[in-house]
mmCIF file of C-alpha atoms and ligand atoms in Angstrom:
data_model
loop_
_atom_site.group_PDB
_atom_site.id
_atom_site.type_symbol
_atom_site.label_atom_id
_atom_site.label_comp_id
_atom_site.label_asym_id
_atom_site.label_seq_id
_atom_site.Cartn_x
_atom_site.Cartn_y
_atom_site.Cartn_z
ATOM 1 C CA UNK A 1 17.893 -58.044 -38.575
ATOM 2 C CA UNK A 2 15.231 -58.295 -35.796
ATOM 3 C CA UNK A 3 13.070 -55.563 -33.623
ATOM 4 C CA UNK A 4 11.383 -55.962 -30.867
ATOM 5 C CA UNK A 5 8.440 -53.318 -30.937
ATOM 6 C CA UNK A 6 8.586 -51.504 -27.711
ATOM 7 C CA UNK A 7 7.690 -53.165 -24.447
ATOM 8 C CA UNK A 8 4.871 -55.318 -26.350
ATOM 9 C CA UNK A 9 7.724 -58.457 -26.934
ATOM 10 C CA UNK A 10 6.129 -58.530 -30.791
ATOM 11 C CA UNK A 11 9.362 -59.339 -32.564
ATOM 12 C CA UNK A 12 9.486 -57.598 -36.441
ATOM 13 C CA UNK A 13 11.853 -57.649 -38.853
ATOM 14 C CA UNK A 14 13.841 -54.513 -38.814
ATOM 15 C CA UNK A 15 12.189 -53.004 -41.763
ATOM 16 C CA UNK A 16 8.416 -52.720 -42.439
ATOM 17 C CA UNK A 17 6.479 -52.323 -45.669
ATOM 18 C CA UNK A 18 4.648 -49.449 -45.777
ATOM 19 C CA UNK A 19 0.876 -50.167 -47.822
ATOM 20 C CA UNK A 20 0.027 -46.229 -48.352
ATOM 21 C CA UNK A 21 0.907 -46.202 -51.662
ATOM 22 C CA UNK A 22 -0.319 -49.656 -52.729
ATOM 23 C CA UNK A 23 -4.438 -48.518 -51.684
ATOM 24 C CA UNK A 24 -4.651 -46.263 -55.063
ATOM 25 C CA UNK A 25 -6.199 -42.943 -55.595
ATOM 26 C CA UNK A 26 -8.733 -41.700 -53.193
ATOM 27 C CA UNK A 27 -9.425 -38.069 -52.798
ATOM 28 C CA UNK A 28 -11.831 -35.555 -50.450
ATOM 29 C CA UNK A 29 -12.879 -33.094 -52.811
ATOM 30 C CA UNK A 30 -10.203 -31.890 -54.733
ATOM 31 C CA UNK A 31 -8.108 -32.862 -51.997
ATOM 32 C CA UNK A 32 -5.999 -36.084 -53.303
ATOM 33 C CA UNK A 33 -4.744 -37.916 -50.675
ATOM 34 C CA UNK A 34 -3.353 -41.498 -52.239
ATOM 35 C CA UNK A 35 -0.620 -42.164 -54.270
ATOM 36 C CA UNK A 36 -2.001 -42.487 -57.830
ATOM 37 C CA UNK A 37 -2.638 -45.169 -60.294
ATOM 38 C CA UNK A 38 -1.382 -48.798 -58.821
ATOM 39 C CA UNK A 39 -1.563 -52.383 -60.744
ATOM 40 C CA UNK A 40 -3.065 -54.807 -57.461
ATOM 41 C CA UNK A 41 -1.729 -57.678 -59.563
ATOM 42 C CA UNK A 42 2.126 -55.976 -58.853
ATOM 43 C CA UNK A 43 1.161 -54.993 -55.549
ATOM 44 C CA UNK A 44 0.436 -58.606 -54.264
ATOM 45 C CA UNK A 45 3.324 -59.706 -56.214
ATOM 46 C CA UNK A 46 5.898 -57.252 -54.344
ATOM 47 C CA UNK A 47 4.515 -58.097 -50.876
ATOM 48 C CA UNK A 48 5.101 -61.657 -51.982
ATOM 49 C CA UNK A 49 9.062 -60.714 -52.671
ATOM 50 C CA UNK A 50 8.692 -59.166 -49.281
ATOM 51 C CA UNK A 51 8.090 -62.169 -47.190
ATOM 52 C CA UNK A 52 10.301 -63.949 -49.315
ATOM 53 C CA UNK A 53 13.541 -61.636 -48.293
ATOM 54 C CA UNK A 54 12.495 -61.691 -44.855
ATOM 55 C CA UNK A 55 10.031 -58.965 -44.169
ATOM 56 C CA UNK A 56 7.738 -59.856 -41.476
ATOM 57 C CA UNK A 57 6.108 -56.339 -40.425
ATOM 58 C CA UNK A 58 3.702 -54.833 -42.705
ATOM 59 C CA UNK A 59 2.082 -50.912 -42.074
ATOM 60 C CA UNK A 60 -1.375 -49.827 -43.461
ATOM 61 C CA UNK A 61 -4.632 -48.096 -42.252
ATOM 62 C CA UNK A 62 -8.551 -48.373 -42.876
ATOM 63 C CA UNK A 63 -8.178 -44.839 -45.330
ATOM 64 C CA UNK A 64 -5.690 -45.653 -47.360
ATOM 65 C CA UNK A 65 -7.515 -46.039 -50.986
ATOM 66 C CA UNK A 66 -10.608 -45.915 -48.588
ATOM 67 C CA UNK A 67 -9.817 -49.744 -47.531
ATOM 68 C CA UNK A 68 -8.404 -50.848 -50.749
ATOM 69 C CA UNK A 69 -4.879 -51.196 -49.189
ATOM 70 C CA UNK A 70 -6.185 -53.473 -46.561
ATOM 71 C CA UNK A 71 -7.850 -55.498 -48.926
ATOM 72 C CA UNK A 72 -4.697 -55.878 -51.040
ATOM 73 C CA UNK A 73 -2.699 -56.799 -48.521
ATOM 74 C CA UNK A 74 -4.962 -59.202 -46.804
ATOM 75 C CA UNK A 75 -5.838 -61.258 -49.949
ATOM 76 C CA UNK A 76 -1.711 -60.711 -51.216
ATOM 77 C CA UNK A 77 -0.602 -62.922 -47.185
ATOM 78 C CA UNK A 78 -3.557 -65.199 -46.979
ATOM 79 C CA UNK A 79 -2.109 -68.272 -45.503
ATOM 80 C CA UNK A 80 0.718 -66.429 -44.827
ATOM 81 C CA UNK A 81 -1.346 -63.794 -42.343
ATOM 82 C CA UNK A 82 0.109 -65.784 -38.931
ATOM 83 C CA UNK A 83 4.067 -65.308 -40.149
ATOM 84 C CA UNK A 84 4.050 -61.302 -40.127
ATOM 85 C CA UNK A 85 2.892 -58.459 -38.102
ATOM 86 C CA UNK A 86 0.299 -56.452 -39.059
ATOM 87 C CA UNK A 87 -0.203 -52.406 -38.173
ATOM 88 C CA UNK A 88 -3.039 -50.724 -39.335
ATOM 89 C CA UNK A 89 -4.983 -47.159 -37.892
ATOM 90 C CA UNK A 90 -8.333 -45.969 -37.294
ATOM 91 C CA UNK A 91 -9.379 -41.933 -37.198
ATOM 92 C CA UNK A 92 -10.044 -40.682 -40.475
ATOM 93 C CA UNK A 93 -13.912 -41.551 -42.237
ATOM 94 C CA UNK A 94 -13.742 -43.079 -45.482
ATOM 95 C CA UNK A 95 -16.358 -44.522 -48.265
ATOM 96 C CA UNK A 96 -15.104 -47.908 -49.311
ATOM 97 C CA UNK A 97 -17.774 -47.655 -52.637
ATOM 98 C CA UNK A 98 -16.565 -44.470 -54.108
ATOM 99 C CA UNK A 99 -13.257 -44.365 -52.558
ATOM 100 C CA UNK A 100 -14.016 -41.411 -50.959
ATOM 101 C CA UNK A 101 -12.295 -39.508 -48.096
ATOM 102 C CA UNK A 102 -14.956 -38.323 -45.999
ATOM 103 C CA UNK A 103 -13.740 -36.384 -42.341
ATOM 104 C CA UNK A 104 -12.538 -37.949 -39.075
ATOM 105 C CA UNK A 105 -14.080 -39.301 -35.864
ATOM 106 C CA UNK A 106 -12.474 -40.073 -32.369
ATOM 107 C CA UNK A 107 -15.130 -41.796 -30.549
ATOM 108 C CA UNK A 108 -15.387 -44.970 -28.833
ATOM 109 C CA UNK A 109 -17.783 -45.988 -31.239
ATOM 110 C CA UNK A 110 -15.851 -45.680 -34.274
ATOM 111 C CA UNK A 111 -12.837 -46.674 -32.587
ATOM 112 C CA UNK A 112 -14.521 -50.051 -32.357
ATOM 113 C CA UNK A 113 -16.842 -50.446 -35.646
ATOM 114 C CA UNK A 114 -13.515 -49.230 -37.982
ATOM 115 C CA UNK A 115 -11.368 -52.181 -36.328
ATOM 116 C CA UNK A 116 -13.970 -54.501 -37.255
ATOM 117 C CA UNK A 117 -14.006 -53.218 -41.166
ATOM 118 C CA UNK A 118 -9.978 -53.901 -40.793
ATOM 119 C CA UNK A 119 -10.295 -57.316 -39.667
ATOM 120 C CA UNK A 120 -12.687 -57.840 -42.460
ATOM 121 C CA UNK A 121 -10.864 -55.892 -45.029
ATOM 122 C CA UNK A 122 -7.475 -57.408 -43.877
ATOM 123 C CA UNK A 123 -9.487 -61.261 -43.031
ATOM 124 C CA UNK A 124 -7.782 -61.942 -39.758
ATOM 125 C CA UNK A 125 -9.402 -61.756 -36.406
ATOM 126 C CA UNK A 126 -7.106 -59.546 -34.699
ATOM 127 C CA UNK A 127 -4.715 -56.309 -35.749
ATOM 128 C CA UNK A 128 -1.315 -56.843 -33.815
ATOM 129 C CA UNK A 129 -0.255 -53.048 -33.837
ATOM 130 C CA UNK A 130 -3.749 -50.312 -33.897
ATOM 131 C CA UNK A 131 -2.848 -47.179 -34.792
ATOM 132 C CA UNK A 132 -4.445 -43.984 -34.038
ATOM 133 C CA UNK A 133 -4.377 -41.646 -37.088
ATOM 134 C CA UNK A 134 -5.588 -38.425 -35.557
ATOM 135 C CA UNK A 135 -1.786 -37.295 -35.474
ATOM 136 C CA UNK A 136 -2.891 -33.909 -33.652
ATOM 137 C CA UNK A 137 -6.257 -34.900 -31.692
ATOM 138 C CA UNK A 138 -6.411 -33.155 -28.054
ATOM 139 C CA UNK A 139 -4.585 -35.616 -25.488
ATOM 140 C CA UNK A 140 -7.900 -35.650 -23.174
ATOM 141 C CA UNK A 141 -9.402 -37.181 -26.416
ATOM 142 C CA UNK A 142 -7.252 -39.513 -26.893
ATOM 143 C CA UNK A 143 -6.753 -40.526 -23.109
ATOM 144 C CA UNK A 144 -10.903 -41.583 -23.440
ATOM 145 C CA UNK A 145 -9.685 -44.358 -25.740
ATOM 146 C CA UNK A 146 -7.170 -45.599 -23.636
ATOM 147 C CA UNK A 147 -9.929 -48.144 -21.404
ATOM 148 C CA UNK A 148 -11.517 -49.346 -24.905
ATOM 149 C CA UNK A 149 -7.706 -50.112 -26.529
ATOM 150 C CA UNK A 150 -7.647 -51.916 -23.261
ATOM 151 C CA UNK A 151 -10.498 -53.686 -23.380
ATOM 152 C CA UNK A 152 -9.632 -54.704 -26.803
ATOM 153 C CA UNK A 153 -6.724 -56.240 -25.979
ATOM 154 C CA UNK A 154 -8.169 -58.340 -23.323
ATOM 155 C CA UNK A 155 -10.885 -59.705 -25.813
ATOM 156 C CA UNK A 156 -7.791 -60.646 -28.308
ATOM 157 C CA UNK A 157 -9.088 -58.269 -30.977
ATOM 158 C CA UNK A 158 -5.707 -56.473 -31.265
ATOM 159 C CA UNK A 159 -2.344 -57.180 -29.517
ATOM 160 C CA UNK A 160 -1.130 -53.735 -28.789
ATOM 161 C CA UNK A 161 -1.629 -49.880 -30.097
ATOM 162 C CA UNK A 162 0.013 -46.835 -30.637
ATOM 163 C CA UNK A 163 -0.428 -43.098 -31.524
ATOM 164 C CA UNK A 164 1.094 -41.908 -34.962
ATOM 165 C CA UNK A 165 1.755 -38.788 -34.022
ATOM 166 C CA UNK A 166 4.783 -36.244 -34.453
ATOM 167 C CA UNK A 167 4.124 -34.810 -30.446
ATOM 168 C CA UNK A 168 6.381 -36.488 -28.360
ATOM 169 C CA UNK A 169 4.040 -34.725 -25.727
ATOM 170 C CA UNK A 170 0.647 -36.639 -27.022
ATOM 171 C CA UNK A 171 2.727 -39.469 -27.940
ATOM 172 C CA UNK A 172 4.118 -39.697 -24.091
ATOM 173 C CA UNK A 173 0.609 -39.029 -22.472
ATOM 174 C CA UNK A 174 -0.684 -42.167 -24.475
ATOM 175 C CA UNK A 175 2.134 -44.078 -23.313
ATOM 176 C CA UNK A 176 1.739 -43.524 -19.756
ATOM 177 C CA UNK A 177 -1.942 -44.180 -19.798
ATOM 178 C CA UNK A 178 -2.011 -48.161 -21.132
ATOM 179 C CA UNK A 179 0.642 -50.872 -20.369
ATOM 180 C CA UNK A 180 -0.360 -51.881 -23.608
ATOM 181 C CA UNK A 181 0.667 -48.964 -25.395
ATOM 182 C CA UNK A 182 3.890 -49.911 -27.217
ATOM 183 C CA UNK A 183 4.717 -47.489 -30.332
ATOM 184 C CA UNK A 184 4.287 -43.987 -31.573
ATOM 185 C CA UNK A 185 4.907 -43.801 -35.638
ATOM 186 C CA UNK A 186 6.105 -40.901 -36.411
ATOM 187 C CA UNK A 187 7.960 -38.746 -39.359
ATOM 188 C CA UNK A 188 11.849 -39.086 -39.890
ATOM 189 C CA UNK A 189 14.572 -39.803 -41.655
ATOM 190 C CA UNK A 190 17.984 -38.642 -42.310
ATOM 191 C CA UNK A 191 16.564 -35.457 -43.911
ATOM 192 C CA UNK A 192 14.382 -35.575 -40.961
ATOM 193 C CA UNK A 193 15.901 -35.956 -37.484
ATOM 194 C CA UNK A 194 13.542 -36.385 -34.482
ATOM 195 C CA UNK A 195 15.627 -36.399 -31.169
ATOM 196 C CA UNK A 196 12.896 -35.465 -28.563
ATOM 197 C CA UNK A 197 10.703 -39.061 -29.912
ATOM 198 C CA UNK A 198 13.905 -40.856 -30.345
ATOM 199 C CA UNK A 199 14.811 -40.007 -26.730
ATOM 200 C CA UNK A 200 11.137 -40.653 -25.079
ATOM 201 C CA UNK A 201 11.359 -43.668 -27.338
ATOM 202 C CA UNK A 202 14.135 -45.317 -25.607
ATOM 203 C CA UNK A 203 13.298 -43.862 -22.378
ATOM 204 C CA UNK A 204 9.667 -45.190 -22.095
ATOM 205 C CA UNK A 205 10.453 -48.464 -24.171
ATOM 206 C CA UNK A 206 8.542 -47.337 -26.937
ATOM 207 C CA UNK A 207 8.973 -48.647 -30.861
ATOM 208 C CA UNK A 208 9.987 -45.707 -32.908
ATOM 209 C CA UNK A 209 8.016 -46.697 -36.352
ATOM 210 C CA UNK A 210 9.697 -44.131 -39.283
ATOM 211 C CA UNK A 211 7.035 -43.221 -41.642
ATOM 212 C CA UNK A 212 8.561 -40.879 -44.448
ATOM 213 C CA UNK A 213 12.010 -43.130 -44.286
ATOM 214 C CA UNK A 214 12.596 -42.224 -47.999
ATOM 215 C CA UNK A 215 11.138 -38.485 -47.639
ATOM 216 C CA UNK A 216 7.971 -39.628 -49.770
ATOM 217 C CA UNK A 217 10.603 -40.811 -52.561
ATOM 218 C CA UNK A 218 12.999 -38.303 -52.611
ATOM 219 C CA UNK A 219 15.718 -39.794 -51.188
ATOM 220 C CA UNK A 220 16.131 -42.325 -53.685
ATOM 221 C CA UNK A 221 17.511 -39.324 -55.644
ATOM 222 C CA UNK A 222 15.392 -40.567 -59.062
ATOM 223 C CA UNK A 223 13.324 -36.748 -58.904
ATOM 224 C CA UNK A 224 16.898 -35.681 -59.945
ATOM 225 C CA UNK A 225 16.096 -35.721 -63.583
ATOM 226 C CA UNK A 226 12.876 -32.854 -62.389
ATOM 227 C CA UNK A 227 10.220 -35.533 -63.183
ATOM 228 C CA UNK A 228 6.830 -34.702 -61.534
ATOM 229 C CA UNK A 229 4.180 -37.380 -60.434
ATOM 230 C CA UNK A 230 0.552 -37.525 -61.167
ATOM 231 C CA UNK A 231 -2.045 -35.656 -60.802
ATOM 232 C CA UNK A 232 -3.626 -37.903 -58.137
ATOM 233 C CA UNK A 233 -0.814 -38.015 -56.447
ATOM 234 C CA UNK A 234 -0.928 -36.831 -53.011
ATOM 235 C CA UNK A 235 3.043 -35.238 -53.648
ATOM 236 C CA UNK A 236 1.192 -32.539 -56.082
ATOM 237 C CA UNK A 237 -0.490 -31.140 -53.683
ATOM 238 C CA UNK A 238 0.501 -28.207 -51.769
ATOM 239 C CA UNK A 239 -0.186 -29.246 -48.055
ATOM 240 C CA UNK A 240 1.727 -27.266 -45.396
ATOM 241 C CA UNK A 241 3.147 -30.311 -44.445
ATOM 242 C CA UNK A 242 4.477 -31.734 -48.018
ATOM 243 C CA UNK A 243 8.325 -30.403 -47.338
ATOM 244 C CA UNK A 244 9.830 -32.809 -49.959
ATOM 245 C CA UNK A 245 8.010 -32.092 -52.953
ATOM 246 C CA UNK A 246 6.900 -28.396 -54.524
ATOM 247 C CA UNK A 247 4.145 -28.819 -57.622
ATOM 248 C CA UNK A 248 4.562 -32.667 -57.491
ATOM 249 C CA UNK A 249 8.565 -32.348 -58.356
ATOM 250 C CA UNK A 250 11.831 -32.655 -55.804
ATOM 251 C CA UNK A 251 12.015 -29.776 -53.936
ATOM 252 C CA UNK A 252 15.543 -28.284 -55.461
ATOM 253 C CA UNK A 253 17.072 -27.361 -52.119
ATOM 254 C CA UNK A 254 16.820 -30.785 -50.988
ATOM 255 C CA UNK A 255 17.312 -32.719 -53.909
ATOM 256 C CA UNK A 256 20.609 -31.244 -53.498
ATOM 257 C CA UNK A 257 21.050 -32.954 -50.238
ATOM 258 C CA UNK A 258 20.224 -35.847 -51.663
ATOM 259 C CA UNK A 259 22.801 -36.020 -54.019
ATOM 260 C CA UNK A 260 25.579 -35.284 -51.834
ATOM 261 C CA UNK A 261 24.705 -38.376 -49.285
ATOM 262 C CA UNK A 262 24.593 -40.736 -52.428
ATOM 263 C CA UNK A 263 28.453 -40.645 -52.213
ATOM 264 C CA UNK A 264 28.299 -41.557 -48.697
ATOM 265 C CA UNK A 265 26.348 -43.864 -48.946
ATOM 266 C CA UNK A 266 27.935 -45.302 -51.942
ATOM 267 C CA UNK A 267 31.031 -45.834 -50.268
ATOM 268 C CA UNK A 268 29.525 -48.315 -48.186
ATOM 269 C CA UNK A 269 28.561 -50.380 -51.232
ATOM 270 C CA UNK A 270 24.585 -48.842 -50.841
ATOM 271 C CA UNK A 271 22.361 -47.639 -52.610
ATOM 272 C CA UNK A 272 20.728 -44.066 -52.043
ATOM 273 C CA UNK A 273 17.380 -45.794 -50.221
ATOM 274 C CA UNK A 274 19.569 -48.597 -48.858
ATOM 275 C CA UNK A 275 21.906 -46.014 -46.968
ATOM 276 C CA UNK A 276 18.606 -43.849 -45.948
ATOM 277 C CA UNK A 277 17.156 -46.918 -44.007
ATOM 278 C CA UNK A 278 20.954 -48.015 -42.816
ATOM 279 C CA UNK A 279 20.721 -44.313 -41.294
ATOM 280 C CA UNK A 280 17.496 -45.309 -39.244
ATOM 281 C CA UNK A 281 19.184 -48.495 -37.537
ATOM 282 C CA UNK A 282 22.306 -46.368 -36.841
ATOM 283 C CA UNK A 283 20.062 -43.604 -35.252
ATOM 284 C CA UNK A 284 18.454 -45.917 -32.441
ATOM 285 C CA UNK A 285 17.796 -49.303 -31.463
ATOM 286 C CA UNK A 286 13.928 -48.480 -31.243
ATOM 287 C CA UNK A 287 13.369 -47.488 -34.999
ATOM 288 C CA UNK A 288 11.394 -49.420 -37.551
ATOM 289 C CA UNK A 289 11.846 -47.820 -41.193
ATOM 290 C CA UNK A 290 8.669 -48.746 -42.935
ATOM 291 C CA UNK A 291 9.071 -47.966 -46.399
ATOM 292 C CA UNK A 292 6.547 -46.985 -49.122
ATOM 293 C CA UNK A 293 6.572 -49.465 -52.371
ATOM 294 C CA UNK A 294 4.647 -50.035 -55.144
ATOM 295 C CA UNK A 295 6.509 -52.735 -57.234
ATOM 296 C CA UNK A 296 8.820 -55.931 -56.728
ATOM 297 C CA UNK A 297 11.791 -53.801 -57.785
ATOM 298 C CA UNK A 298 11.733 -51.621 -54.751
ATOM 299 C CA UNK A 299 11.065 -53.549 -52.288
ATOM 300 C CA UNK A 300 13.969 -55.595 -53.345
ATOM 301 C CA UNK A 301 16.157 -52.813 -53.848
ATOM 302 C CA UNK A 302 14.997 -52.036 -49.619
ATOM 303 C CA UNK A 303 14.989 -54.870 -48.124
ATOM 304 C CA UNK A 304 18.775 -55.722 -49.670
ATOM 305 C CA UNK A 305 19.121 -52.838 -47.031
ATOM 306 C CA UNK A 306 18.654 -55.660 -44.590
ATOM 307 C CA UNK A 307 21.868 -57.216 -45.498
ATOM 308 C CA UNK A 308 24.305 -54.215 -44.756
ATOM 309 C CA UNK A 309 22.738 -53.572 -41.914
ATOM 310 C CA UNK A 310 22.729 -50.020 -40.044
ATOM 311 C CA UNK A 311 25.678 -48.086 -40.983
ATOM 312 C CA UNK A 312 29.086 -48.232 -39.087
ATOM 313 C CA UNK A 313 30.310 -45.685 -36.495
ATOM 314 C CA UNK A 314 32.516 -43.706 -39.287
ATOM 315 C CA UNK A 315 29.745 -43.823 -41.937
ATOM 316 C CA UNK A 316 27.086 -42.203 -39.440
ATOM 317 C CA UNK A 317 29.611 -39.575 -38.344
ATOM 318 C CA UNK A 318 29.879 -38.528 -41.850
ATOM 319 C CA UNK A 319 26.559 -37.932 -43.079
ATOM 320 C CA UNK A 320 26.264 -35.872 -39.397
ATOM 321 C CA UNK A 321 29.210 -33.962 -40.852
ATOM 322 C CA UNK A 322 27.506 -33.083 -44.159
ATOM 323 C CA UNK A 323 23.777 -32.560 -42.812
ATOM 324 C CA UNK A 324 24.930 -30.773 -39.267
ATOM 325 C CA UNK A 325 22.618 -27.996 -40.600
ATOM 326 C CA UNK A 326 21.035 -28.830 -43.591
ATOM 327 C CA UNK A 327 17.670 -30.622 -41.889
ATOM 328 C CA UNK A 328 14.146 -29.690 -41.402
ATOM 329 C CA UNK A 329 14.604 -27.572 -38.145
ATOM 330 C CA UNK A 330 13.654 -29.676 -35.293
ATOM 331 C CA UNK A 331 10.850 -28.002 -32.957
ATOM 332 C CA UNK A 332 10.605 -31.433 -31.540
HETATM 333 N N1 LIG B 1 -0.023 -40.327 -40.652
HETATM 334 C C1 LIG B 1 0.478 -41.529 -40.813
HETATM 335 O O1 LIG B 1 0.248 -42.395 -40.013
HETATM 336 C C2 LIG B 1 1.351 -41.815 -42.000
HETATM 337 C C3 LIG B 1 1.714 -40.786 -42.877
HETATM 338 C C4 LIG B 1 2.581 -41.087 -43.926
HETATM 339 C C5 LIG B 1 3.031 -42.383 -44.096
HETATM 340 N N2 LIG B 1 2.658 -43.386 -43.250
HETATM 341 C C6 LIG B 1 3.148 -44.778 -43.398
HETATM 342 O O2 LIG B 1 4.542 -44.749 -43.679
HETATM 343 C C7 LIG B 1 4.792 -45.415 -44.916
HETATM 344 C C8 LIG B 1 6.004 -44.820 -45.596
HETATM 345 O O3 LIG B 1 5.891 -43.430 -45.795
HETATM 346 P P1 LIG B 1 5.622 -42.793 -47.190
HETATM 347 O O4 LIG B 1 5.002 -43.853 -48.041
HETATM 348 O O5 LIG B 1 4.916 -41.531 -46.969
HETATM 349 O O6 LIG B 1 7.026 -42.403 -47.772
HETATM 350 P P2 LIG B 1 8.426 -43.087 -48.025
HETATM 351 O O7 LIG B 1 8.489 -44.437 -47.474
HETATM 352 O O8 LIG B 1 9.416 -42.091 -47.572
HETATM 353 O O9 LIG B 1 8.478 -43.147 -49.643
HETATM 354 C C9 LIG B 1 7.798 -44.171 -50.314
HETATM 355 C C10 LIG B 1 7.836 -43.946 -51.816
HETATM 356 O O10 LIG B 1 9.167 -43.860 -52.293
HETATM 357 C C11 LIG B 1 9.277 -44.467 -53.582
HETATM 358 N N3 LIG B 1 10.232 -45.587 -53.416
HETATM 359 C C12 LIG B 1 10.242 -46.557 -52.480
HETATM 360 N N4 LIG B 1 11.288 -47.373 -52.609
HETATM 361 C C13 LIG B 1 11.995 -46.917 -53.670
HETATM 362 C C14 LIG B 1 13.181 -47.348 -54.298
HETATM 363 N N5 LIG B 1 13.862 -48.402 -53.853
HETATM 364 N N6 LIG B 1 13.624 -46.639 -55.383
HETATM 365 C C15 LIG B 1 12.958 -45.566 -55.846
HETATM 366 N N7 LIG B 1 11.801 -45.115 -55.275
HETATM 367 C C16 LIG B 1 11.335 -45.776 -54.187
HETATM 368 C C17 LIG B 1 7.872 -44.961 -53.944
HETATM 369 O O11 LIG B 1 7.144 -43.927 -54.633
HETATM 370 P P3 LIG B 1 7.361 -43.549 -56.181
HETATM 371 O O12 LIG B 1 7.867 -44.776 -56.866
HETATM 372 O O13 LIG B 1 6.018 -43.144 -56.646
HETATM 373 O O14 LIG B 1 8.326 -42.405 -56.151
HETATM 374 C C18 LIG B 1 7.234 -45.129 -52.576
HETATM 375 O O15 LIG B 1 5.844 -45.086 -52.592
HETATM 376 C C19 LIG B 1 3.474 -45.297 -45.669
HETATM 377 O O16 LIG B 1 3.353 -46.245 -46.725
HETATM 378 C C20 LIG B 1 2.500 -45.528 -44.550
HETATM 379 O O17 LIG B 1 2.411 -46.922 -44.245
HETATM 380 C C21 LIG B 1 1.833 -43.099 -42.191
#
């Protein structure tokens, strides 16, 4: 299964890998904001089984682990940099020594100087997909970078850009303002509807890129059992934003959910995470799932979604049926 990504003609495989997870702890403070403990050696190894099965699109951003994840990934494609895609972001101020998360910054400046540590970090001399981070930066703000993304482009440093952003507002603005503008990545899954983005998506022939396919985990229905994660885990912490997880276990009203789309799901021969991402491809022609790992296991257990496919016609009508409304209310 093949994407194009928005307007841009970059062709991905349906699914992407996400690399959050795989850059390791990194905190502000007391403010963790990685994914724990990760082994690098099982890292490379899984985005190894990922190019294997087929998985040519490949998600990260100069903060995650404070610029280990790049460096992971770069050193785990090496030869194999040219087959895939990458997407990475810039907005958020980092310390690559101490791992450190330090603030943000939206100038031109840093716009420029944080692409270069990615191309270093990532060793490649162009980014195909740059992200900004800055998910709620002021659109005036962001409509300065427009001319530098631009420029950019024309010098062959990156191949296209995008805002990750849940604002279909912001992420329309950005859109209008650079023919080069070809994806916003934003939050959803089937927990998680977003019809306004879906709907600019397709109307301004934009890639929809899912962060959060798997609500941070959850949907794989393992937090069942009430295990909890680490302590340097960014699902222990209480963010407004962290719906899925309360005190780094499954959040009980939606584990419930969960549980109760496993036997849809199952019917069609999935598996809970296979049937999440089968939701995506069912949802719109624009969407790119892109998946958090952090061992060979799962990203074989997601990219056999792949192979089924998005779900049929009756399938998606069902799990409408049972979630019609039982998701996080949509304001946009
Ligand atoms: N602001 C932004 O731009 C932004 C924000 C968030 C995410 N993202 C991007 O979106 C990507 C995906 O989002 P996400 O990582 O937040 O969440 P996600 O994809 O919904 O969940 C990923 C997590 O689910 C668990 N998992 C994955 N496959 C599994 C399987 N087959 N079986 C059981 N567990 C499985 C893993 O964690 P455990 O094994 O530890 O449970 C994994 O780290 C990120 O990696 C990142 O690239 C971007």
């Amino acid at each position: 299964m093949k994407r194009t990504l928005g307007r841009s003609g970059i062709e991905v495989s349906a699914l992407g890998m996400g690399c959050w997870a795989i850059g390791g702890p990194y905190a502000g403070g007391a403010n963790q904001y990685g994914w724990g403990r990760v082994d690098d050696a099982e890292s490379t190894r899984a985005v190894h089984r990922a190019l294997d099965l087929g998985v040519t699109f490949f998600d990260t951003a100069s903060s995650y682990g404070a610029g280990h994840s790049e460096v992971v990934l770069g050193r785990a494609l090496g030869a194999d940099r040219d087959r895939v895609v990458i997407a990475t972001k810039w907005g958020f101020t980092f310390d690559e020594r101490t791992r450190e998360a330090l603030g943000t910054d939206s100038s031109v400046a840093y716009l420029r100087s944080c692409l270069d540590g990615s191309l270093r970090r990532l060793g490649t001399d162009h980014v195909d997909l740059y992200q900004l981070h800055l998910g709620d930066l002021p659109v005036a703000d962001a409509l300065d970078l427009v001319g530098p993304l631009e420029e950019l482009v024309a010098a062959g440093k990156i191949r296209a850009y995008g805002w990750s952003t849940d604002d279909p507002e912001r992420a329309a603005a950005f859109a209008a303002a650079g023919p080069h503008c070809t994806a916003v990545q934003h939050d959803m899954s089937v927990l998680a509807d977003r019809p306004a983005m879906i709907e600019l998506c397709e109307r301004a022939g934009l890639a929809s890129i899912n962060r959060g396919p798997l609500a941070m985990g959850l949907l794989s229905g393992k937090y069942a059992d009430g295990r909890t994660v680490a302590r340097d885990d960014v699902r222990s912490q209480s963010y407004d934003w962290m719906t899925w997880f309360r005190d780094g276990a499954g959040a009980p009203e939606w584990l419930a959910r969960v549980e109760a789309l496993r036997e849809v799901f199952a019917t069609g021969g999935r598996t809970p995470t296979q049937g999440a991402l089968a939701w995506l491809w069912a949802r719109s022609e624009a969407t790119v799932p892109i998946p958090g790992f952090r061992t060979v296991a799962q990203v074989e257990q997601n990219a056999g979604a792949l192979t089924h496919g998005p779900l049929r016609p009756d399938e998606f009508a069902a799990v409408e049926d049972l979630l019609a409304d039982l998701r996080v209310a949509t304001v946009a």
